[in-house]
């Protein structure tokens, strides 16, 4: 069974230790929810998982192989959606998503178009296909950013507070997309501040991995 894992992970941001001795494991069909107070390192851990930053210590592994041995291969098997929506304001909704479908999904032009339209419909913004990105509301931009995870099939989704700025309908669509992805054997790691957890998800509280501070000597 496919497994993504981390062991003895540590992160230093600036001159501050964010977390230490952190470990996790998520398997095919599984979900891992990152929780913890602001500043505990949820977003930072997702960036480490995505290969956008390197841990100060520890190992990230895919099926037992260290991901740092082939970072390009690792990045090819994941989608990362952070706080920034990464939308070109001059391009239409369909053009924005179509770029990702062609860049990450491969296949023919027709395949990319089909994936793009299906992803837009799944997040309820198919009717906005011809609207330039600059005219979208915050919630519509978030839906478009999240639609990237459906534009090309990969096994691992890394989602940083995906329901920010979303209404109830969009939040339900996120839950449905996650459930379908897991049902197909995919994996999801998601940071959350409250709300309903995915069914059967494991929880990783980053507060449990805060570096221990020592009292100064008397």
Coordinates of N, CA and C in Angstrom, one line a residue:
X1 N 0.8 -1.2 0.0 CA 0.0 0.0 0.0 C 0.9 1.2 0.0
X2 N 0.6 2.2 -0.9 CA 1.3 3.4 -1.0 C 1.3 4.2 0.4
X3 N 2.4 4.7 0.8 CA 2.5 5.4 2.1 C 3.4 6.6 1.9
X4 N 3.0 7.8 2.5 CA 3.8 9.0 2.6 C 4.0 9.2 4.1
X5 N 5.3 9.4 4.5 CA 5.6 9.5 5.9 C 6.7 10.5 6.2
X6 N 6.8 10.9 7.4 CA 7.9 11.7 7.9 C 8.3 11.2 9.3
X7 N 9.6 11.4 9.6 CA 10.1 11.0 10.9 C 11.1 12.0 11.4
X8 N 11.1 12.2 12.7 CA 12.1 13.1 13.3 C 12.2 14.4 12.6
X9 N 11.1 15.0 12.1 CA 11.2 16.3 11.4 C 11.3 17.4 12.4
X10 N 12.2 18.4 11.9 CA 12.3 19.6 12.7 C 12.3 20.8 11.7
X11 N 11.9 21.9 12.2 CA 11.8 23.1 11.3 C 12.3 24.3 12.1
X12 N 13.1 25.1 11.5 CA 13.6 26.4 12.1 C 13.2 27.5 11.2
X13 N 12.4 28.5 11.6 CA 12.0 29.6 10.8 C 12.6 30.9 11.4
X14 N 13.5 31.5 10.6 CA 14.2 32.6 11.1 C 15.2 32.0 12.1
X15 N 15.2 32.4 13.3 CA 16.0 31.8 14.4 C 15.2 31.1 15.4
X16 N 13.9 30.8 15.1 CA 13.0 30.2 16.0 C 12.7 28.8 15.6
X17 N 12.8 27.9 16.5 CA 12.4 26.5 16.3 C 10.9 26.4 16.3
X18 N 10.3 25.9 15.2 CA 8.8 25.8 15.1 C 8.3 24.5 15.6
X19 N 8.9 23.4 15.2 CA 8.5 22.1 15.7 C 9.8 21.2 15.7
X20 N 9.7 20.1 16.4 CA 10.8 19.2 16.5 C 10.3 17.8 16.7
X21 N 11.1 16.8 16.2 CA 10.8 15.3 16.4 C 9.3 15.0 16.0
X22 N 8.9 15.6 14.9 CA 7.5 15.4 14.4 C 7.5 14.2 13.5
X23 N 6.5 13.4 13.6 CA 6.3 12.2 12.7 C 4.9 12.1 12.3
X24 N 4.7 11.6 11.1 CA 3.4 11.4 10.6 C 3.4 10.2 9.6
X25 N 2.2 9.7 9.2 CA 2.1 8.7 8.2 C 0.7 8.8 7.6
X26 N 0.6 8.8 6.3 CA -0.7 8.7 5.6 C -0.6 7.7 4.5
X27 N -1.6 6.9 4.4 CA -1.6 5.8 3.4 C -2.7 6.0 2.4
X28 N -2.6 5.2 1.3 CA -3.6 5.3 0.2 C -5.0 5.3 0.8
X29 N -5.8 6.2 0.3 CA -7.2 6.3 0.8 C -7.3 7.0 2.1
X30 N -6.2 7.5 2.7 CA -6.3 8.1 4.0 C -6.3 9.7 4.0
X31 N -6.6 10.2 5.1 CA -6.5 11.7 5.3 C -5.9 12.0 6.6
X32 N -5.0 13.0 6.6 CA -4.4 13.5 7.8 C -4.7 15.0 7.9
X33 N -5.3 15.3 9.1 CA -5.7 16.7 9.4 C -4.7 17.3 10.3
X34 N -4.1 18.5 9.9 CA -3.2 19.2 10.8 C -3.9 20.2 11.6
X35 N -3.8 20.2 12.9 CA -4.4 21.2 13.8 C -3.3 21.8 14.7
X36 N -3.7 22.8 15.4 CA -2.8 23.5 16.3 C -3.0 25.0 16.2
X37 N -2.5 25.7 17.2 CA -2.6 27.1 17.3 C -1.9 27.8 16.2
X38 N -2.2 29.1 15.9 CA -1.5 29.9 15.0 C 0.0 29.9 15.3
X39 N 0.9 29.7 14.3 CA 2.3 29.7 14.5 C 2.9 28.4 14.9
X40 N 2.0 27.4 15.0 CA 2.5 26.0 15.4 C 3.2 25.3 14.2
X41 N 3.1 25.8 13.0 CA 3.8 25.2 11.9 C 3.0 24.4 10.9
X42 N 1.7 24.6 10.9 CA 0.8 23.8 10.0 C 1.2 24.1 8.5
X43 N 1.2 25.4 8.2 CA 1.5 25.8 6.8 C 2.9 25.4 6.4
X44 N 3.8 25.6 7.4 CA 5.2 25.3 7.2 C 5.4 23.8 6.9
X45 N 4.7 22.9 7.6 CA 4.8 21.5 7.4 C 4.3 21.1 6.0
X46 N 3.2 21.7 5.6 CA 2.7 21.5 4.3 C 3.7 21.8 3.2
X47 N 4.4 23.0 3.4 CA 5.4 23.4 2.4 C 6.6 22.4 2.4
X48 N 6.9 21.9 3.6 CA 8.0 20.8 3.6 C 7.5 19.6 2.9
X49 N 6.3 19.2 3.1 CA 5.7 18.0 2.4 C 5.7 18.2 0.9
X50 N 5.5 19.5 0.5 CA 5.4 19.8 -1.0 C 6.8 19.9 -1.6
X51 N 7.8 19.9 -0.8 CA 9.2 20.1 -1.4 C 9.5 21.6 -1.6
X52 N 8.7 22.5 -1.1 CA 9.0 23.9 -1.3 C 10.0 24.5 -0.2
X53 N 10.3 23.7 0.8 CA 11.2 24.0 1.8 C 11.8 22.7 2.3
X54 N 13.0 22.8 3.0 CA 13.6 21.6 3.5 C 13.6 21.6 5.0
X55 N 13.4 20.5 5.6 CA 13.4 20.4 7.1 C 14.8 20.6 7.6
X56 N 14.9 21.1 8.8 CA 16.2 21.3 9.5 C 16.8 19.9 9.9
X57 N 15.9 19.0 10.1 CA 16.3 17.6 10.4 C 15.1 16.7 10.1
X58 N 15.4 15.4 10.0 CA 14.4 14.4 9.7 C 14.3 14.0 8.3
X59 N 13.4 13.1 8.0 CA 13.2 12.5 6.7 C 11.8 12.5 6.3
X60 N 11.5 12.8 5.0 CA 10.3 12.6 4.3 C 10.4 11.4 3.4
X61 N 9.5 10.5 3.4 CA 9.7 9.3 2.5 C 8.4 8.9 1.8
X62 N 8.6 8.4 0.6 CA 7.4 7.9 -0.2 C 7.7 6.4 -0.4
X63 N 6.8 5.6 0.1 CA 7.1 4.1 0.1 C 8.5 3.7 0.5
X64 N 8.9 4.4 1.6 CA 10.2 4.1 2.1 C 11.4 4.7 1.5
X65 N 11.2 5.3 0.3 CA 12.3 6.0 -0.4 C 12.3 7.5 0.0
X66 N 13.5 8.0 0.4 CA 13.6 9.4 0.8 C 13.3 10.3 -0.4
X67 N 12.3 11.3 -0.2 CA 11.9 12.1 -1.3 C 13.0 13.1 -1.8
X68 N 13.9 13.4 -0.9 CA 15.0 14.3 -1.3 C 15.9 13.7 -2.3
X69 N 15.8 12.4 -2.5 CA 16.7 11.7 -3.5 C 16.2 12.1 -4.9
X70 N 14.9 12.4 -5.1 CA 14.3 12.7 -6.4 C 13.2 13.7 -6.2
X71 N 13.5 15.0 -5.9 CA 12.5 15.9 -5.5 C 11.5 16.2 -6.7
X72 N 12.0 16.1 -7.9 CA 11.1 16.4 -9.1 C 10.1 15.3 -9.2
X73 N 10.5 14.1 -8.9 CA 9.5 13.0 -9.0 C 8.5 13.1 -7.9
X74 N 8.9 13.6 -6.7 CA 8.0 13.8 -5.6 C 7.0 14.9 -6.0
X75 N 7.5 16.0 -6.5 CA 6.5 17.1 -6.8 C 5.5 16.7 -7.9
X76 N 5.9 15.7 -8.8 CA 5.0 15.3 -9.8 C 3.8 14.5 -9.3
X77 N 3.9 14.0 -8.1 CA 2.8 13.2 -7.6 C 1.9 13.9 -6.6
X78 N 2.0 15.3 -6.5 CA 1.2 16.0 -5.6 C 0.7 17.3 -6.2
X79 N -0.4 17.8 -5.6 CA -1.0 19.1 -5.7 C -0.9 19.8 -4.4
X80 N -0.4 21.0 -4.4 CA -0.3 21.9 -3.2 C -1.2 23.1 -3.4
X81 N -2.1 23.4 -2.6 CA -2.9 24.6 -2.6 C -2.7 25.3 -1.3
X82 N -2.0 26.5 -1.4 CA -1.7 27.3 -0.2 C -2.7 28.4 0.0
X83 N -2.3 29.4 0.8 CA -3.2 30.5 1.0 C -3.4 31.4 -0.2
X84 N -2.3 31.6 -1.0 CA -2.4 32.4 -2.2 C -3.1 31.6 -3.3
X85 N -4.0 32.2 -4.0 CA -4.8 31.5 -5.0 C -4.1 31.3 -6.3
X86 N -3.0 32.1 -6.6 CA -2.2 31.9 -7.8 C -3.1 31.9 -9.1
X87 N -3.8 33.0 -9.3 CA -4.6 33.2 -10.4 C -4.2 34.4 -11.2
X88 N -4.0 34.2 -12.5 CA -3.6 35.3 -13.4 C -4.9 36.2 -13.7
X89 N -4.9 37.5 -13.3 CA -6.1 38.3 -13.4 C -6.5 38.5 -14.9
X90 N -5.6 38.5 -15.8 CA -5.9 38.8 -17.2 C -6.5 37.6 -17.9
X91 N -6.3 36.4 -17.4 CA -6.8 35.2 -18.0 C -8.2 34.8 -17.5
X92 N -8.9 34.2 -18.4 CA -10.3 33.7 -18.0 C -10.2 32.6 -17.0
X93 N -11.3 32.3 -16.4 CA -11.3 31.1 -15.4 C -10.9 29.9 -16.2
X94 N -11.4 29.6 -17.3 CA -11.0 28.4 -18.1 C -9.6 28.4 -18.5
X95 N -9.1 29.6 -18.9 CA -7.7 29.7 -19.3 C -6.7 29.4 -18.1
X96 N -7.1 30.0 -16.9 CA -6.3 29.7 -15.8 C -6.2 28.2 -15.4
X97 N -7.3 27.6 -15.4 CA -7.3 26.2 -15.0 C -6.8 25.3 -16.2
X98 N -7.0 25.7 -17.4 CA -6.5 25.0 -18.5 C -5.0 24.9 -18.6
X99 N -4.4 25.9 -18.1 CA -2.9 25.9 -18.0 C -2.5 24.7 -17.2
X100 N -3.1 24.6 -16.0 CA -2.7 23.5 -15.1 C -3.0 22.1 -15.6
X101 N -4.2 22.0 -16.3 CA -4.6 20.8 -16.9 C -3.6 20.3 -17.9
X102 N -3.1 21.2 -18.7 CA -2.1 20.9 -19.8 C -0.7 20.6 -19.2
X103 N -0.3 21.5 -18.2 CA 1.0 21.4 -17.6 C 1.2 20.2 -16.8
X104 N 0.2 19.9 -16.0 CA 0.4 18.8 -15.0 C -0.3 17.5 -15.5
X105 N -1.3 17.6 -16.4 CA -2.1 16.4 -16.7 C -1.6 15.6 -18.0
X106 N -0.9 16.3 -18.9 CA -0.4 15.6 -20.1 C -1.6 15.2 -20.9
X107 N -1.4 14.3 -21.8 CA -2.5 13.8 -22.7 C -2.7 14.8 -23.8
X108 N -3.8 14.6 -24.6 CA -4.1 15.4 -25.7 C -4.8 16.7 -25.2
X109 N -4.9 17.7 -26.2 CA -5.6 19.0 -25.9 C -7.0 18.7 -25.5
X110 N -7.6 17.8 -26.1 CA -9.0 17.4 -25.8 C -9.2 16.9 -24.4
X111 N -8.2 16.1 -24.0 CA -8.2 15.6 -22.6 C -8.1 16.7 -21.6
X112 N -7.2 17.7 -21.9 CA -7.1 18.8 -21.0 C -8.3 19.6 -20.9
X113 N -9.0 19.9 -22.0 CA -10.2 20.6 -22.0 C -11.3 19.9 -21.2
X114 N -11.4 18.6 -21.4 CA -12.4 17.8 -20.7 C -12.1 17.8 -19.2
X115 N -10.9 17.7 -18.7 CA -10.6 17.8 -17.3 C -10.9 19.1 -16.7
X116 N -10.5 20.2 -17.5 CA -10.8 21.5 -17.1 C -12.2 21.8 -16.8
X117 N -13.1 21.4 -17.8 CA -14.5 21.7 -17.6 C -15.1 20.9 -16.5
X118 N -14.7 19.6 -16.4 CA -15.2 18.8 -15.3 C -14.8 19.3 -13.9
X119 N -13.6 19.9 -13.8 CA -13.1 20.4 -12.5 C -13.9 21.7 -12.2
X120 N -14.1 22.5 -13.2 CA -14.9 23.8 -13.0 C -16.3 23.4 -12.5
X121 N -16.9 22.5 -13.2 CA -18.3 22.1 -12.8 C -18.3 21.5 -11.4
X122 N -17.3 20.7 -11.0 CA -17.2 20.1 -9.7 C -17.2 21.1 -8.6
X123 N -16.6 22.3 -8.9 CA -16.6 23.3 -7.9 C -17.6 24.4 -8.1
X124 N -18.5 24.2 -9.0 CA -19.7 25.1 -9.2 C -19.3 26.4 -9.9
X125 N -18.3 26.4 -10.7 CA -17.9 27.7 -11.4 C -17.8 27.5 -12.9
X126 N -18.5 26.5 -13.4 CA -18.5 26.3 -14.9 C -19.1 27.5 -15.6
X127 N -20.1 28.1 -15.0 CA -20.7 29.2 -15.7 C -19.8 30.5 -15.8
X128 N -18.7 30.5 -15.0 CA -17.8 31.6 -15.0 C -16.6 31.3 -16.0
X129 N -16.7 30.3 -16.8 CA -15.5 29.9 -17.6 C -14.9 31.1 -18.4
X130 N -15.7 32.0 -18.9 CA -15.2 33.1 -19.8 C -14.9 34.4 -19.0
X131 N -15.0 34.3 -17.7 CA -14.8 35.5 -16.9 C -13.3 35.7 -16.5
X132 N -12.8 36.9 -16.8 CA -11.3 37.1 -16.4 C -11.2 37.0 -14.9
X133 N -10.0 36.5 -14.4 CA -9.7 36.3 -13.0 C -9.9 37.5 -12.2
X134 N -9.7 38.7 -12.8 CA -9.7 39.9 -12.0 C -11.1 40.3 -11.5
X135 N -12.1 39.7 -12.1 CA -13.5 40.0 -11.7 C -14.1 39.0 -10.7
X136 N -13.3 38.0 -10.3 CA -13.8 37.0 -9.4 C -13.9 37.5 -7.9
X137 N -14.8 37.0 -7.2 CA -14.9 37.3 -5.7 C -13.8 36.5 -5.0
X138 N -13.6 36.7 -3.8 CA -12.6 35.9 -3.0 C -13.0 34.5 -3.0
X139 N -14.3 34.2 -2.8 CA -14.8 32.8 -2.8 C -14.6 32.1 -4.1
X140 N -14.9 32.9 -5.2 CA -14.8 32.3 -6.5 C -13.3 32.0 -6.9
X141 N -12.4 32.9 -6.4 CA -11.0 32.6 -6.6 C -10.5 31.4 -5.9
X142 N -11.1 31.2 -4.7 CA -10.7 30.0 -3.9 C -11.2 28.8 -4.6
X143 N -12.4 28.8 -5.1 CA -12.9 27.6 -5.8 C -12.1 27.3 -7.0
X144 N -11.6 28.3 -7.8 CA -10.8 28.1 -8.9 C -9.5 27.5 -8.5
X145 N -8.9 28.1 -7.5 CA -7.6 27.5 -7.0 C -7.7 26.0 -6.6
X146 N -8.8 25.7 -5.9 CA -9.0 24.3 -5.5 C -9.3 23.4 -6.7
X147 N -9.9 23.9 -7.7 CA -10.2 23.1 -8.9 C -9.0 22.6 -9.5
X148 N -7.8 23.1 -9.2 CA -6.5 22.6 -9.8 C -6.3 21.2 -9.4
X149 N -6.8 20.8 -8.2 CA -6.5 19.4 -7.7 C -7.3 18.4 -8.6
X150 N -8.3 18.8 -9.3 CA -9.0 17.9 -10.2 C -8.6 18.1 -11.6
X151 N -7.7 19.0 -12.0 CA -7.3 19.2 -13.3 C -6.3 18.2 -13.9
X152 N -5.7 17.5 -13.0 CA -4.7 16.5 -13.3 C -4.6 15.5 -12.2
X153 N -4.7 14.2 -12.5 CA -4.7 13.2 -11.5 C -3.3 13.0 -10.8
X154 N -3.2 13.1 -9.5 CA -2.0 12.8 -8.7 C -2.5 12.2 -7.4
X155 N -1.6 11.4 -6.8 CA -2.1 10.7 -5.6 C -2.2 11.5 -4.3
X156 N -1.4 12.6 -4.2 CA -1.3 13.3 -2.9 C -1.8 14.8 -3.1
X157 N -2.8 15.2 -2.2 CA -3.3 16.5 -2.2 C -2.8 17.1 -0.9
X158 N -2.2 18.3 -0.9 CA -1.8 19.1 0.3 C -2.6 20.4 0.3
X159 N -3.5 20.5 1.2 CA -4.4 21.7 1.2 C -4.3 22.5 2.5
X160 N -4.0 23.8 2.3 CA -3.8 24.6 3.5 C -5.1 25.5 3.7
X161 N -5.8 25.1 4.7 CA -7.1 25.7 5.1 C -7.9 26.0 3.8
X162 N -8.3 24.9 3.1 CA -9.0 25.0 1.8 C -10.4 25.7 1.9
X163 N -11.0 25.7 3.0 CA -12.4 26.3 3.1 C -12.4 27.8 3.4
X164 N -11.2 28.4 3.5 CA -11.2 29.9 3.8 C -11.9 30.6 2.7
X165 N -12.8 31.5 3.0 CA -13.6 32.4 2.1 C -14.7 31.6 1.3
X166 N -14.9 30.4 1.7 CA -15.9 29.6 1.0 C -17.3 29.6 1.7
X167 N -18.4 29.6 0.9 CA -19.7 29.5 1.4 C -20.0 28.0 1.7
X168 N -21.2 27.8 2.2 CA -21.6 26.4 2.6 C -21.6 25.5 1.3
X169 N -22.0 25.9 0.2 CA -22.1 25.1 -1.0 C -20.7 24.7 -1.4
X170 N -19.8 25.7 -1.4 CA -18.4 25.4 -1.9 C -17.7 24.5 -0.9
X171 N -17.9 24.7 0.4 CA -17.3 23.8 1.4 C -17.8 22.4 1.3
X172 N -19.1 22.2 0.9 CA -19.6 20.8 0.7 C -18.9 20.2 -0.5
X173 N -18.7 21.0 -1.5 CA -18.0 20.5 -2.7 C -16.6 20.1 -2.4
X174 N -15.9 20.8 -1.6 CA -14.5 20.4 -1.1 C -14.6 19.1 -0.5
X175 N -15.5 18.9 0.5 CA -15.7 17.6 1.2 C -15.9 16.5 0.2
X176 N -16.8 16.7 -0.8 CA -17.1 15.7 -1.8 C -15.9 15.4 -2.6
X177 N -15.1 16.4 -3.0 CA -13.9 16.1 -3.9 C -12.9 15.3 -3.1
X178 N -12.7 15.6 -1.8 CA -11.8 14.9 -0.9 C -12.3 13.4 -0.8
X179 N -13.5 13.2 -0.6 CA -14.1 11.9 -0.4 C -13.9 11.0 -1.7
X180 N -14.1 11.7 -2.8 CA -13.9 10.9 -4.1 C -12.5 10.6 -4.3
X181 N -11.6 11.5 -4.0 CA -10.2 11.3 -4.2 C -9.7 10.1 -3.3
X182 N -10.1 10.1 -2.1 CA -9.7 9.0 -1.2 C -10.4 7.7 -1.6
X183 N -11.6 7.8 -2.1 CA -12.2 6.6 -2.6 C -11.5 5.9 -3.8
X184 N -10.8 6.8 -4.5 CA -10.0 6.3 -5.7 C -8.5 5.9 -5.2
X185 N -8.3 5.9 -3.9 CA -7.0 5.5 -3.4 C -6.0 6.7 -3.2
X186 N -6.5 7.9 -3.3 CA -5.7 9.1 -3.1 C -5.5 9.4 -1.7
X187 N -4.5 10.3 -1.4 CA -4.2 10.7 0.0 C -4.4 12.2 0.1
X188 N -4.8 12.7 1.3 CA -5.0 14.1 1.5 C -4.4 14.5 2.8
X189 N -3.6 15.6 2.8 CA -3.2 16.2 4.1 C -3.7 17.6 4.1
X190 N -4.5 18.0 5.1 CA -5.2 19.3 5.1 C -5.0 19.9 6.5
X191 N -4.8 21.2 6.5 CA -4.8 22.0 7.7 C -6.1 22.6 7.9
X192 N -6.6 22.7 9.2 CA -7.9 23.1 9.5 C -7.9 23.9 10.8
X193 N -8.8 24.9 10.9 CA -9.2 25.6 12.1 C -10.6 25.3 12.4
X194 N -10.9 24.2 13.0 CA -12.3 23.9 13.3 C -13.0 23.3 12.1
X195 N -14.3 23.0 12.3 CA -15.1 22.4 11.2 C -15.1 20.9 11.2
X196 N -15.8 20.3 10.3 CA -16.0 18.9 10.3 C -14.8 18.2 9.7
X197 N -14.3 17.2 10.3 CA -13.1 16.5 9.8 C -13.6 15.5 8.8
X198 N -12.7 15.2 7.8 CA -13.1 14.1 6.8 C -13.3 12.8 7.6
X199 N -14.2 12.0 7.1 CA -14.5 10.7 7.7 C -13.3 9.8 7.8
X200 N -13.0 9.3 9.0 CA -11.9 8.4 9.2 C -10.5 9.0 9.2
X201 N -10.5 10.4 9.2 CA -9.2 11.1 9.2 C -8.4 10.9 10.5
X202 N -7.1 10.9 10.3 CA -6.2 11.0 11.5 C -5.9 12.4 11.7
X203 N -5.6 12.8 13.0 CA -5.3 14.2 13.4 C -3.9 14.3 13.9
X204 N -3.2 15.3 13.4 CA -1.9 15.6 13.9 C -1.9 17.0 14.5
X205 N -1.7 17.0 15.9 CA -1.7 18.3 16.6 C -0.3 18.8 16.7
X206 N 0.0 19.9 16.0 CA 1.4 20.3 16.0 C 1.9 20.9 17.3
X207 N 0.9 21.2 18.1 CA 1.3 21.7 19.5 C 2.0 20.6 20.3
X208 N 1.8 19.4 19.9 CA 2.5 18.3 20.6 C 4.0 18.2 20.2
X209 N 4.3 18.9 19.2 CA 5.7 18.8 18.7 C 6.5 20.2 18.9
X210 N 5.9 21.0 19.7 CA 6.6 22.3 20.0 C 7.9 22.0 20.7
X211 N 9.0 22.7 20.3 CA 10.3 22.4 21.0 C 10.1 22.7 22.5
X212 N 10.8 21.9 23.3 CA 10.7 22.1 24.7 C 11.7 23.2 25.1
X213 N 11.3 24.1 25.9 CA 12.2 25.2 26.3 C 12.7 24.9 27.7
X214 N 13.9 25.2 28.0 CA 14.5 24.9 29.3 C 14.4 26.2 30.2
X215 N 14.1 26.0 31.4 CA 14.2 27.1 32.3 C 15.6 27.6 32.5
X216 N 15.8 28.9 32.5 CA 17.2 29.4 32.7 C 17.7 29.0 34.1
X217 N 19.0 28.8 34.2 CA 19.6 28.4 35.6 C 19.4 29.5 36.6
X218 N 19.3 29.1 37.8 CA 19.1 30.1 38.9 C 20.4 30.8 39.1

